[in-house]
PDB file of C-alpha atoms in Angstrom:
ATOM      1  CA  MET A 788      -0.596  18.829  -9.028  1.00  0.00           C
ATOM      2  CA  GLN A 789       2.726  17.471  -7.816  1.00  0.00           C
ATOM      3  CA  ASN A 790       5.658  16.904 -10.116  1.00  0.00           C
ATOM      4  CA  VAL A 791       5.699  13.285 -11.131  1.00  0.00           C
ATOM      5  CA  ASP A 792       8.603  11.163 -12.267  1.00  0.00           C
ATOM      6  CA  PRO A 793       7.383   9.667 -15.562  1.00  0.00           C
ATOM      7  CA  ALA A 794       9.363   6.504 -14.789  1.00  0.00           C
ATOM      8  CA  ASP A 795       7.191   5.942 -11.662  1.00  0.00           C
ATOM      9  CA  VAL A 796       3.907   5.919 -13.592  1.00  0.00           C
ATOM     10  CA  LYS A 797       4.745   4.514 -17.044  1.00  0.00           C
ATOM     11  CA  SER A 798       3.531   0.986 -16.284  1.00  0.00           C
ATOM     12  CA  ILE A 799       1.686  -1.086 -13.713  1.00  0.00           C
ATOM     13  CA  ASP A 800       5.014  -2.589 -12.590  1.00  0.00           C
ATOM     14  CA  ALA A 801       6.553   0.864 -12.185  1.00  0.00           C
ATOM     15  CA  ILE A 802       3.746   2.427 -10.147  1.00  0.00           C
ATOM     16  CA  VAL A 803       3.431  -0.571  -7.816  1.00  0.00           C
ATOM     17  CA  ALA A 804       7.208  -0.582  -7.257  1.00  0.00           C
ATOM     18  CA  ALA A 805       7.170   3.191  -6.611  1.00  0.00           C
ATOM     19  CA  ALA A 806       4.356   2.839  -4.062  1.00  0.00           C
ATOM     20  CA  TYR A 807       6.329   0.242  -2.066  1.00  0.00           C
ATOM     21  CA  ASP A 808       9.596   2.166  -2.403  1.00  0.00           C
ATOM     22  CA  GLY A 809       8.016   5.417  -1.261  1.00  0.00           C
ATOM     23  CA  ILE A 810       6.969   4.093   2.141  1.00  0.00           C
ATOM     24  CA  SER A 811      10.153   2.116   2.815  1.00  0.00           C
ATOM     25  CA  GLY A 812      13.136   3.412   4.766  1.00  0.00           C
ATOM     26  CA  PRO A 813      14.998   3.483   8.072  1.00  0.00           C
ATOM     27  CA  ALA A 814      13.592   4.866  11.319  1.00  0.00           C
ATOM     28  CA  GLY A 815      13.534   8.636  11.366  1.00  0.00           C
ATOM     29  CA  LYS A 816      14.030   9.059   7.611  1.00  0.00           C
ATOM     30  CA  LYS A 817      11.517  11.503   6.193  1.00  0.00           C
ATOM     31  CA  ARG A 818       9.731   9.819   3.300  1.00  0.00           C
ATOM     32  CA  ASP A 819       9.353  11.622  -0.021  1.00  0.00           C
ATOM     33  CA  TRP A 820       5.666  12.349   0.445  1.00  0.00           C
ATOM     34  CA  ASP A 821       5.477  14.492  -2.691  1.00  0.00           C
ATOM     35  CA  ARG A 822       6.602  11.493  -4.719  1.00  0.00           C
ATOM     36  CA  GLU A 823       4.045   9.302  -2.959  1.00  0.00           C
ATOM     37  CA  ARG A 824       1.270  11.850  -3.540  1.00  0.00           C
ATOM     38  CA  SER A 825       2.130  11.955  -7.258  1.00  0.00           C
ATOM     39  CA  LEU A 826       1.166   8.287  -7.632  1.00  0.00           C
ATOM     40  CA  TYR A 827      -2.432   8.782  -6.462  1.00  0.00           C
ATOM     41  CA  MET A 828      -5.343  10.158  -8.438  1.00  0.00           C
ATOM     42  CA  PRO A 829      -7.029  13.139  -6.754  1.00  0.00           C
ATOM     43  CA  GLY A 830      -9.612  11.697  -4.349  1.00  0.00           C
ATOM     44  CA  ALA A 831      -7.832   8.323  -4.119  1.00  0.00           C
ATOM     45  CA  ARG A 832      -8.417   6.190  -1.036  1.00  0.00           C
ATOM     46  CA  LEU A 833      -6.052   4.136   1.099  1.00  0.00           C
ATOM     47  CA  ILE A 834      -8.021   1.630   3.131  1.00  0.00           C
ATOM     48  CA  PRO A 835      -6.346  -0.516   5.775  1.00  0.00           C
ATOM     49  CA  LEU A 836      -8.396  -3.035   7.683  1.00  0.00           C
ATOM     50  CA  ALA A 837      -7.675  -1.703  11.162  1.00  0.00           C
ATOM     51  CA  MET A 838      -8.644  -2.581  14.705  1.00  0.00           C
ATOM     52  CA  GLU A 839     -11.591  -0.619  16.003  1.00  0.00           C
ATOM     53  CA  ALA A 840     -14.297  -0.904  18.631  1.00  0.00           C
ATOM     54  CA  GLY A 841     -17.333  -2.935  17.719  1.00  0.00           C
ATOM     55  CA  ILE A 842     -20.290  -1.395  15.951  1.00  0.00           C
ATOM     56  CA  ALA A 843     -23.097   0.285  17.902  1.00  0.00           C
ATOM     57  CA  GLY A 844     -21.069   0.531  21.094  1.00  0.00           C
ATOM     58  CA  SER A 845     -20.542  -3.201  21.607  1.00  0.00           C
ATOM     59  CA  GLU A 846     -17.552  -4.228  23.676  1.00  0.00           C
ATOM     60  CA  ASP A 847     -16.098  -6.377  20.897  1.00  0.00           C
ATOM     61  CA  VAL A 848     -13.002  -5.237  19.064  1.00  0.00           C
ATOM     62  CA  ASP A 849     -12.773  -6.174  15.435  1.00  0.00           C
ATOM     63  CA  VAL A 850     -11.223  -5.051  12.193  1.00  0.00           C
ATOM     64  CA  ALA A 851     -13.030  -2.723   9.841  1.00  0.00           C
ATOM     65  CA  PRO A 852     -12.012  -0.587   6.864  1.00  0.00           C
ATOM     66  CA  GLN A 853     -10.418   2.704   7.860  1.00  0.00           C
ATOM     67  CA  ILE A 854     -10.981   4.910   4.811  1.00  0.00           C
ATOM     68  CA  LEU A 855      -8.223   7.504   4.361  1.00  0.00           C
ATOM     69  CA  ASP A 856      -7.124   9.951   1.702  1.00  0.00           C
ATOM     70  CA  ILE A 857      -3.395  10.320   1.038  1.00  0.00           C
ATOM     71  CA  GLU A 858      -3.036  13.056   3.697  1.00  0.00           C
ATOM     72  CA  GLY A 859      -4.806  10.889   6.281  1.00  0.00           C
ATOM     73  CA  PHE A 860      -2.524   7.978   5.416  1.00  0.00           C
ATOM     74  CA  ILE A 861       0.588  10.138   5.797  1.00  0.00           C
ATOM     75  CA  ALA A 862      -0.641  11.404   9.191  1.00  0.00           C
ATOM     76  CA  ARG A 863      -1.330   7.806  10.262  1.00  0.00           C
ATOM     77  CA  VAL A 864       2.101   6.377   9.359  1.00  0.00           C
ATOM     78  CA  GLU A 865       4.519   9.271   9.888  1.00  0.00           C
ATOM     79  CA  PRO A 866       4.787   8.849  13.690  1.00  0.00           C
ATOM     80  CA  TYR A 867       5.471   5.122  13.247  1.00  0.00           C
ATOM     81  CA  PHE A 868       8.142   5.764  10.601  1.00  0.00           C
ATOM     82  CA  GLN A 869       9.801   8.313  12.887  1.00  0.00           C
ATOM     83  CA  GLU A 870      10.380   5.590  15.502  1.00  0.00           C
ATOM     84  CA  ASN A 871      10.649   2.422  13.384  1.00  0.00           C
ATOM     85  CA  GLY A 872      12.392   1.234  10.269  1.00  0.00           C
ATOM     86  CA  PHE A 873       9.887  -0.015   7.728  1.00  0.00           C
ATOM     87  CA  TYR A 874      10.705  -1.823   4.503  1.00  0.00           C
ATOM     88  CA  GLU A 875       7.839  -3.291   2.532  1.00  0.00           C
ATOM     89  CA  LYS A 876       8.288  -5.347  -0.624  1.00  0.00           C
ATOM     90  CA  GLU A 877       6.064  -7.269  -2.951  1.00  0.00           C
ATOM     91  CA  ILE A 878       6.584 -11.041  -2.902  1.00  0.00           C
ATOM     92  CA  ALA A 879       3.815 -12.147  -5.304  1.00  0.00           C
ATOM     93  CA  ARG A 880       1.299 -10.567  -7.645  1.00  0.00           C
ATOM     94  CA  ARG A 881      -1.793 -11.248  -9.717  1.00  0.00           C
ATOM     95  CA  THR A 882      -2.808  -8.580 -12.233  1.00  0.00           C
ATOM     96  CA  GLU A 883      -5.970  -8.268 -14.267  1.00  0.00           C
ATOM     97  CA  GLN A 884      -6.488  -5.496 -16.777  1.00  0.00           C
ATOM     98  CA  PHE A 885      -9.331  -4.406 -19.009  1.00  0.00           C
ATOM     99  CA  GLY A 886      -8.902  -1.293 -21.106  1.00  0.00           C
ATOM    100  CA  LYS A 887      -7.948   1.610 -18.868  1.00  0.00           C
ATOM    101  CA  ILE A 888      -8.480  -0.174 -15.544  1.00  0.00           C
ATOM    102  CA  ALA A 889      -6.356  -2.691 -13.710  1.00  0.00           C
ATOM    103  CA  HIS A 890      -6.540  -4.611 -10.469  1.00  0.00           C
ATOM    104  CA  VAL A 891      -3.362  -5.780  -8.754  1.00  0.00           C
ATOM    105  CA  TRP A 892      -3.539  -8.351  -5.969  1.00  0.00           C
ATOM    106  CA  SER A 893      -0.114  -7.740  -4.366  1.00  0.00           C
ATOM    107  CA  THR A 894       1.197  -9.920  -1.539  1.00  0.00           C
ATOM    108  CA  TYR A 895       3.767  -8.126   0.610  1.00  0.00           C
ATOM    109  CA  GLU A 896       6.234  -8.613   3.446  1.00  0.00           C
ATOM    110  CA  SER A 897       7.359  -5.916   5.888  1.00  0.00           C
ATOM    111  CA  ARG A 898      10.635  -5.759   7.788  1.00  0.00           C
ATOM    112  CA  HIS A 899      12.118  -3.227  10.225  1.00  0.00           C
ATOM    113  CA  SER A 900      15.476  -3.510   8.433  1.00  0.00           C
ATOM    114  CA  GLU A 901      16.370  -4.751   4.974  1.00  0.00           C
ATOM    115  CA  ALA A 902      18.752  -7.182   6.729  1.00  0.00           C
ATOM    116  CA  ASP A 903      16.035  -8.800   8.881  1.00  0.00           C
ATOM    117  CA  PRO A 904      15.907 -12.517   8.041  1.00  0.00           C
ATOM    118  CA  GLU A 905      12.135 -12.759   8.571  1.00  0.00           C
ATOM    119  CA  PRO A 906       9.311 -10.262   8.047  1.00  0.00           C
ATOM    120  CA  PHE A 907       7.416  -8.964  11.072  1.00  0.00           C
ATOM    121  CA  LEU A 908       4.217  -8.925   9.026  1.00  0.00           C
ATOM    122  CA  ARG A 909       2.754  -9.941   5.705  1.00  0.00           C
ATOM    123  CA  GLY A 910      -0.473  -9.127   3.950  1.00  0.00           C
ATOM    124  CA  ILE A 911      -2.221  -8.453   0.684  1.00  0.00           C
ATOM    125  CA  ASN A 912      -2.827  -5.126  -1.052  1.00  0.00           C
ATOM    126  CA  SER A 913      -5.779  -4.872  -3.422  1.00  0.00           C
ATOM    127  CA  ILE A 914      -4.695  -2.040  -5.741  1.00  0.00           C
ATOM    128  CA  GLN A 915      -7.043  -0.439  -8.262  1.00  0.00           C
ATOM    129  CA  LEU A 916      -5.413   1.527 -11.079  1.00  0.00           C
ATOM    130  CA  PHE A 917      -6.502   3.804 -13.914  1.00  0.00           C
ATOM    131  CA  ASN A 918      -4.625   4.763 -17.083  1.00  0.00           C
ATOM    132  CA  ASP A 919      -5.603   8.141 -18.528  1.00  0.00           C
ATOM    133  CA  GLY A 920      -3.726   7.506 -21.766  1.00  0.00           C
ATOM    134  CA  LYS A 921      -0.600   9.252 -20.476  1.00  0.00           C
ATOM    135  CA  ARG A 922       0.166   7.479 -17.207  1.00  0.00           C
ATOM    136  CA  TRP A 923      -1.088   5.089 -14.516  1.00  0.00           C
ATOM    137  CA  TRP A 924      -2.793   6.381 -11.356  1.00  0.00           C
ATOM    138  CA  ILE A 925      -3.568   4.581  -8.110  1.00  0.00           C
ATOM    139  CA  VAL A 926      -7.301   4.975  -7.468  1.00  0.00           C
ATOM    140  CA  SER A 927      -7.337   2.946  -4.246  1.00  0.00           C
ATOM    141  CA  ILE A 928      -5.353   0.524  -2.146  1.00  0.00           C
ATOM    142  CA  TYR A 929      -7.297  -1.718   0.235  1.00  0.00           C
ATOM    143  CA  TRP A 930      -5.216  -4.022   2.413  1.00  0.00           C
ATOM    144  CA  GLN A 931      -5.321  -6.609   5.149  1.00  0.00           C
ATOM    145  CA  GLN A 932      -2.465  -7.932   7.229  1.00  0.00           C
ATOM    146  CA  GLU A 933      -2.041 -11.635   7.699  1.00  0.00           C
ATOM    147  CA  SER A 934      -3.094 -13.003  11.099  1.00  0.00           C
ATOM    148  CA  ALA A 935      -3.540 -16.349  12.805  1.00  0.00           C
ATOM    149  CA  ASP A 936      -7.227 -16.156  11.857  1.00  0.00           C
ATOM    150  CA  ALA A 937      -6.453 -15.086   8.281  1.00  0.00           C
ATOM    151  CA  PRO A 938      -3.246 -16.672   6.975  1.00  0.00           C
ATOM    152  CA  ILE A 939      -2.285 -15.854   3.394  1.00  0.00           C
ATOM    153  CA  PRO A 940      -3.475 -18.702   1.156  1.00  0.00           C
ATOM    154  CA  GLU A 941      -0.729 -20.551  -0.698  1.00  0.00           C
ATOM    155  CA  LYS A 942      -2.165 -19.470  -4.060  1.00  0.00           C
ATOM    156  CA  TYR A 943      -1.253 -15.847  -3.233  1.00  0.00           C
ATOM    157  CA  LEU A 944       2.376 -16.591  -2.323  1.00  0.00           C
TER     158      LEU A 944
END
């Protein structure tokens, strides 16, 4: 198990902030992947809706869940981060909690530089969390980027 900063996992606010902070930085800056790994429960899933060829060999291209573990996610984003600045921040949130579980509906914006006046993309993260009595864990993050066909509804901004 990785060393974890207790401040990163003490609350829902802290772990969500740490998850965004961990993937943000300038082009070529190596992210602190050990910190990022420490936020996720063993077996956790990161699930972007990603472009892929249609089902059963059709010629259509559509989006579908791409189910990754933390190592698969790191492998997917590291080449992009090497070439591009990436700063993601939460701009709105809805949280529901019952006992040891929580669901965070987190609207985000992404920029190539913190100084960029406008984001190059926005989307929503659906984050499932578990509290083991000592700390919060991310169980899964499932996300979709905003598009012309799927603009973010006003109620999530």
